[in-house]
Amino acid sequence: MLNIFILFFFLLKEEPIRVVVSYPYIASIVKEIGGDILEITILSNGTEDPHHVVPKPSLIGKLRRADILFINGASLEIGFLPPLIEQANNPRINPGSKFLIDLSQKIELIDKPLKVSRAEGDIHPEGNPHYYLSYKNLPKIAEGILEGLISVRPEKREYFENNYKNFIEKYENKKKEWEDVLKKIGSLKLIQYHRMFNYLAKDGNFEIVDEIEPKPGIPPTAKHIEDIVNKVKGQNFIKIVGAVYNDINTIKKLSEKTGIKYVILPHDVNSLSEVKDIFSLFDTIFKKLSE
């Protein structure tokens, strides 16, 4: 009798939606909206350079079985994802398919280049792909995820929509907290390592004074560092910001030469130990900028 009951239980158990995402921040929002009926695979670990994730062969099998794939888009994954998709050979998530969801399509991107040339470094033709570091873009990202999950399992629409509403409610409460912190921070100038925090600067009305990379993805020369030192001499209310995967020695060297404090900001969920989800990502960013 017990065996029959167990068999019946497993027959009734809902088949999970097999979701693959490129970055941990996407997984965090997917969990909020998809709840407990998902099986999520993340292609990167949060501490890596998002442009240069190692395409592990073990991920091919996950992509082959995926019901849906959510990506950041704007060519951020172009260095690692296309060969994985090709080898997975899953028609559901091939380029152009209904279940490959490019979240950048929901966002108005900034920093669109006037011309696309390798001489300009690793630029993205669509615009700056780090839009997820604007808290103001979270509702649009969540909306894209909601639409994707409904397309896979339309009979769960009400469940996903309720979860989405709960997510937006949490977001609105957090947004008030974050905007209070931004008011306290006030005017701030940033020297950033990579063109990573432009959306964050836009949210906070911060000025980007310079970038340690002379062009995106191009390592700095000694002369470029000296140019920055001369440029920021005597300026106040300024911080050097970098991500965990940037060259910390260069950041420290610039900090020593200028006397300007540096801070390592999280660029994704799991990039720092205290960043466990999308909300603590922004909590940590604003806390570190306040210090």
Short mmCIF file of C-alpha atoms in Angstrom, two decimals:
data_model
loop_
_atom_site.label_atom_id
_atom_site.label_comp_id
_atom_site.label_asym_id
_atom_site.label_seq_id
_atom_site.Cartn_x
_atom_site.Cartn_y
_atom_site.Cartn_z
CA MET A 1 0.00 0.00 0.00
CA LEU A 2 2.82 2.37 0.96
CA ASN A 3 4.59 1.66 -2.34
CA ILE A 4 1.42 2.46 -4.29
CA PHE A 5 1.07 5.75 -2.36
CA ILE A 6 4.69 6.72 -3.12
CA LEU A 7 4.25 5.86 -6.80
CA PHE A 8 1.04 7.94 -6.92
CA PHE A 9 2.82 10.86 -5.22
CA PHE A 10 5.59 10.93 -7.81
CA LEU A 11 3.09 10.66 -10.67
CA LEU A 12 1.27 13.73 -9.35
CA LYS A 13 4.45 15.73 -8.64
CA GLU A 14 4.86 18.64 -11.00
CA GLU A 15 7.71 18.44 -13.48
CA PRO A 16 10.09 21.37 -12.74
CA ILE A 17 10.83 23.98 -15.40
CA ARG A 18 14.48 23.59 -16.38
CA VAL A 19 15.80 27.15 -16.45
CA VAL A 20 19.35 28.11 -17.49
CA VAL A 21 20.64 31.64 -16.86
CA SER A 22 23.95 33.23 -17.75
CA TYR A 23 24.56 35.18 -14.52
CA PRO A 24 23.68 34.83 -10.82
CA TYR A 25 21.76 38.13 -10.68
CA ILE A 26 19.32 36.71 -13.25
CA ALA A 27 18.95 33.53 -11.18
CA SER A 28 18.09 35.60 -8.12
CA ILE A 29 15.17 37.35 -9.87
CA VAL A 30 14.08 34.11 -11.59
CA LYS A 31 13.81 32.45 -8.14
CA GLU A 32 11.68 35.33 -6.87
CA ILE A 33 9.17 34.98 -9.72
CA GLY A 34 9.38 31.27 -10.50
CA GLY A 35 9.19 30.09 -6.90
CA ASP A 36 9.66 26.42 -6.14
CA ILE A 37 8.78 24.86 -9.50
CA LEU A 38 12.12 25.60 -11.14
CA GLU A 39 15.38 23.75 -11.62
CA ILE A 40 17.95 26.51 -12.19
CA THR A 41 21.43 26.23 -13.70
CA ILE A 42 23.76 29.25 -13.65
CA LEU A 43 26.52 29.37 -16.26
CA SER A 44 28.87 31.62 -14.21
CA ASN A 45 29.74 31.99 -10.55
CA GLY A 46 29.53 35.74 -9.88
CA THR A 47 33.22 36.33 -9.20
CA GLU A 48 34.30 35.94 -12.82
CA ASP A 49 34.70 38.67 -15.40
CA PRO A 50 31.23 38.54 -17.00
CA HIS A 51 32.80 39.08 -20.42
CA HIS A 52 35.10 36.08 -20.09
CA VAL A 53 33.29 33.23 -18.34
CA VAL A 54 34.97 29.83 -18.74
CA PRO A 55 32.63 27.74 -20.97
CA LYS A 56 32.77 24.44 -19.07
CA PRO A 57 31.79 21.38 -21.17
CA SER A 58 29.60 20.19 -18.29
CA LEU A 59 27.22 23.07 -19.05
CA ILE A 60 26.43 21.74 -22.52
CA GLY A 61 24.25 18.97 -21.08
CA LYS A 62 22.36 21.50 -18.93
CA LEU A 63 21.67 23.65 -21.99
CA ARG A 64 20.63 20.58 -23.98
CA ARG A 65 17.89 19.84 -21.44
CA ALA A 66 16.84 23.49 -20.88
CA ASP A 67 13.21 24.52 -21.23
CA ILE A 68 14.21 28.19 -21.32
CA LEU A 69 17.40 30.28 -21.31
CA PHE A 70 17.58 33.82 -19.88
CA ILE A 71 20.57 35.92 -20.89
CA ASN A 72 21.76 39.47 -20.12
CA GLY A 73 22.25 40.17 -23.82
CA ALA A 74 23.79 43.28 -25.41
CA SER A 75 26.68 40.97 -26.42
CA LEU A 76 27.91 40.52 -22.83
CA GLU A 77 27.92 36.71 -23.25
CA ILE A 78 29.34 36.76 -26.78
CA GLY A 79 32.73 35.41 -25.64
CA PHE A 80 31.43 32.16 -24.17
CA LEU A 81 27.75 31.42 -24.80
CA PRO A 82 27.43 30.93 -28.60
CA PRO A 83 29.69 27.82 -28.71
CA LEU A 84 27.86 26.30 -25.74
CA ILE A 85 24.47 26.81 -27.42
CA GLU A 86 25.75 25.40 -30.69
CA GLN A 87 27.10 22.26 -29.05
CA ALA A 88 23.96 21.80 -26.93
CA ASN A 89 21.89 21.69 -30.15
CA ASN A 90 18.63 22.38 -28.31
CA PRO A 91 16.13 23.95 -30.77
CA ARG A 92 14.18 25.53 -27.90
CA ILE A 93 17.06 27.91 -27.05
CA ASN A 94 18.75 28.45 -30.39
CA PRO A 95 19.20 32.12 -31.47
CA GLY A 96 15.86 33.54 -32.54
CA SER A 97 13.82 30.91 -30.70
CA LYS A 98 10.91 31.76 -28.40
CA PHE A 99 12.61 30.40 -25.29
CA LEU A 100 15.90 32.26 -25.54
CA ILE A 101 15.07 35.42 -23.61
CA ASP A 102 17.43 38.37 -24.09
CA LEU A 103 16.62 40.64 -21.13
CA SER A 104 18.47 43.61 -22.63
CA GLN A 105 15.56 43.92 -25.06
CA LYS A 106 13.46 45.31 -22.21
CA ILE A 107 15.96 48.10 -21.41
CA GLU A 108 16.91 51.39 -22.99
CA LEU A 109 20.68 51.01 -23.13
CA ILE A 110 23.08 53.92 -22.74
CA ASP A 111 26.57 54.57 -24.20
CA LYS A 112 25.70 53.40 -27.70
CA PRO A 113 28.90 53.79 -29.77
CA LEU A 114 28.92 56.12 -32.76
CA LYS A 115 31.21 53.69 -34.54
CA VAL A 116 32.14 50.06 -33.93
CA SER A 117 35.83 49.33 -34.28
CA ARG A 118 38.32 47.07 -32.53
CA ALA A 119 40.50 50.17 -32.17
CA GLU A 120 37.96 51.40 -29.60
CA GLY A 121 38.48 48.31 -27.39
CA ASP A 122 35.83 45.75 -26.41
CA ILE A 123 32.83 47.90 -27.12
CA HIS A 124 29.29 46.61 -27.48
CA PRO A 125 27.38 47.77 -30.58
CA GLU A 126 24.04 47.69 -28.72
CA GLY A 127 25.25 49.94 -25.90
CA ASN A 128 26.60 49.43 -22.38
CA PRO A 129 25.55 45.91 -21.28
CA HIS A 130 25.84 46.50 -17.50
CA TYR A 131 22.28 47.83 -17.23
CA TYR A 132 21.50 45.44 -14.36
CA LEU A 133 23.60 47.65 -12.06
CA SER A 134 20.83 50.24 -12.17
CA TYR A 135 18.23 49.48 -9.52
CA LYS A 136 15.77 51.42 -11.68
CA ASN A 137 15.97 48.68 -14.33
CA LEU A 138 14.98 45.82 -12.00
CA PRO A 139 11.21 46.00 -12.71
CA LYS A 140 11.82 45.74 -16.47
CA ILE A 141 14.20 42.81 -16.01
CA ALA A 142 11.63 41.08 -13.78
CA GLU A 143 8.92 41.74 -16.36
CA GLY A 144 11.01 40.00 -19.03
CA ILE A 145 11.47 37.00 -16.75
CA LEU A 146 7.76 36.89 -15.93
CA GLU A 147 6.84 36.85 -19.61
CA GLY A 148 9.40 34.11 -20.30
CA LEU A 149 8.16 31.84 -17.52
CA ILE A 150 4.52 32.28 -18.58
CA SER A 151 5.48 31.34 -22.15
CA VAL A 152 6.94 28.05 -20.90
CA ARG A 153 4.09 27.16 -18.55
CA PRO A 154 1.01 29.31 -19.28
CA GLU A 155 -1.16 27.34 -16.85
CA LYS A 156 0.96 28.81 -13.99
CA ARG A 157 0.36 32.42 -15.05
CA GLU A 158 -1.50 33.38 -11.88
CA TYR A 159 1.24 31.86 -9.67
CA PHE A 160 4.01 33.72 -11.53
CA GLU A 161 2.06 37.00 -11.57
CA ASN A 162 1.48 36.83 -7.81
CA ASN A 163 5.18 36.22 -7.24
CA TYR A 164 6.01 39.12 -9.56
CA LYS A 165 3.72 41.43 -7.57
CA ASN A 166 5.42 40.35 -4.34
CA PHE A 167 8.82 41.02 -5.92
CA ILE A 168 7.77 44.51 -7.04
CA GLU A 169 6.42 45.25 -3.56
CA LYS A 170 9.78 44.27 -2.00
CA TYR A 171 11.56 46.30 -4.66
CA GLU A 172 9.50 49.44 -3.98
CA ASN A 173 10.32 49.22 -0.27
CA LYS A 174 14.01 48.74 -0.98
CA LYS A 175 13.99 51.52 -3.55
CA LYS A 176 12.96 54.02 -0.85
CA GLU A 177 15.85 52.84 1.35
CA TRP A 178 18.36 53.06 -1.50
CA GLU A 179 17.23 56.52 -2.54
CA ASP A 180 17.56 57.74 1.05
CA VAL A 181 21.14 56.45 1.06
CA LEU A 182 21.86 58.13 -2.28
CA LYS A 183 20.64 61.46 -0.87
CA LYS A 184 23.05 61.06 2.05
CA ILE A 185 25.94 60.24 -0.30
CA GLY A 186 25.18 63.36 -2.35
CA SER A 187 27.68 64.54 -4.93
CA LEU A 188 30.31 61.94 -5.71
CA LYS A 189 32.92 61.53 -8.41
CA LEU A 190 34.11 58.10 -9.51
CA ILE A 191 37.20 56.75 -11.20
CA GLN A 192 36.09 53.32 -12.38
CA TYR A 193 38.30 50.48 -13.58
CA HIS A 194 36.03 49.31 -16.41
CA ARG A 195 32.97 50.96 -17.97
CA MET A 196 30.93 48.92 -15.48
CA PHE A 197 29.15 51.39 -13.22
CA ASN A 198 27.77 53.95 -15.71
CA TYR A 199 24.16 53.02 -14.94
CA LEU A 200 24.85 53.22 -11.20
CA ALA A 201 26.40 56.66 -11.71
CA LYS A 202 23.33 57.74 -13.66
CA ASP A 203 21.03 56.60 -10.83
CA GLY A 204 23.06 58.52 -8.24
CA ASN A 205 23.92 61.55 -10.38
CA PHE A 206 27.59 60.66 -9.85
CA GLU A 207 30.25 61.98 -12.19
CA ILE A 208 32.56 59.46 -13.89
CA VAL A 209 35.85 61.37 -13.89
CA ASP A 210 37.96 58.74 -15.67
CA GLU A 211 38.50 55.03 -16.27
CA ILE A 212 41.58 52.98 -15.41
CA GLU A 213 41.17 51.05 -18.65
CA PRO A 214 42.01 53.57 -21.39
CA LYS A 215 39.45 51.76 -23.57
CA PRO A 216 37.10 48.92 -22.56
CA GLY A 217 39.06 45.70 -22.04
CA ILE A 218 42.44 47.35 -22.68
CA PRO A 219 44.93 47.22 -19.76
CA PRO A 220 46.24 50.61 -18.58
CA THR A 221 49.72 51.85 -19.42
CA ALA A 222 51.95 53.68 -16.95
CA LYS A 223 51.36 56.89 -18.88
CA HIS A 224 47.57 56.50 -18.65
CA ILE A 225 47.82 56.06 -14.86
CA GLU A 226 49.97 59.18 -14.60
CA ASP A 227 47.45 61.10 -16.73
CA ILE A 228 44.70 60.13 -14.26
CA VAL A 229 46.88 61.15 -11.30
CA ASN A 230 47.42 64.60 -12.82
CA LYS A 231 43.77 64.94 -13.79
CA VAL A 232 42.30 64.26 -10.32
CA LYS A 233 44.90 66.16 -8.31
CA GLY A 234 43.18 68.35 -5.73
CA GLN A 235 39.66 67.00 -6.40
CA ASN A 236 37.35 66.18 -3.48
CA PHE A 237 34.43 63.78 -2.97
CA ILE A 238 35.97 61.19 -5.23
CA LYS A 239 36.39 57.40 -5.02
CA ILE A 240 38.15 54.77 -7.11
CA VAL A 241 35.80 51.84 -7.79
CA GLY A 242 36.55 48.41 -9.19
CA ALA A 243 35.10 44.89 -9.30
CA VAL A 244 36.52 41.75 -7.67
CA TYR A 245 38.05 40.47 -10.90
CA ASN A 246 39.86 43.74 -11.76
CA ASP A 247 43.62 44.08 -11.18
CA ILE A 248 43.74 45.05 -7.51
CA ASN A 249 47.44 46.00 -7.69
CA THR A 250 46.71 48.70 -10.27
CA ILE A 251 43.80 49.99 -8.19
CA LYS A 252 45.97 50.15 -5.05
CA LYS A 253 48.79 51.84 -6.93
CA LEU A 254 46.46 54.55 -8.23
CA SER A 255 45.00 54.98 -4.74
CA GLU A 256 48.48 55.41 -3.23
CA LYS A 257 49.55 57.92 -5.88
CA THR A 258 46.42 60.05 -5.56
CA GLY A 259 45.53 59.56 -1.89
CA ILE A 260 42.00 58.68 -3.06
CA LYS A 261 40.20 55.87 -1.27
CA TYR A 262 39.32 52.83 -3.36
CA VAL A 263 36.39 50.50 -2.92
CA ILE A 264 35.64 47.12 -4.48
CA LEU A 265 31.97 47.01 -5.43
CA PRO A 266 29.99 43.85 -6.15
CA HIS A 267 29.16 43.52 -9.83
CA ASP A 268 26.88 40.49 -9.48
CA VAL A 269 25.19 38.28 -6.91
CA ASN A 270 27.81 36.04 -5.20
CA SER A 271 30.68 38.35 -6.21
CA LEU A 272 31.19 39.15 -2.51
CA SER A 273 30.25 36.88 0.40
CA GLU A 274 27.55 39.24 1.72
CA VAL A 275 25.82 39.53 -1.67
CA LYS A 276 23.34 36.65 -1.61
CA ASP A 277 20.57 38.02 -3.86
CA ILE A 278 19.55 40.97 -6.02
CA PHE A 279 18.50 43.08 -3.03
CA SER A 280 21.72 42.58 -1.06
CA LEU A 281 23.63 43.39 -4.27
CA PHE A 282 22.36 46.98 -4.13
CA ASP A 283 22.41 47.10 -0.30
CA THR A 284 26.14 46.33 -0.45
CA ILE A 285 26.90 48.74 -3.30
CA PHE A 286 25.30 51.68 -1.50
CA LYS A 287 26.80 50.70 1.88
CA LYS A 288 30.29 50.62 0.40
CA LEU A 289 29.83 53.93 -1.40
CA SER A 290 28.67 55.48 1.89
CA GLU A 291 31.73 54.42 3.87
#
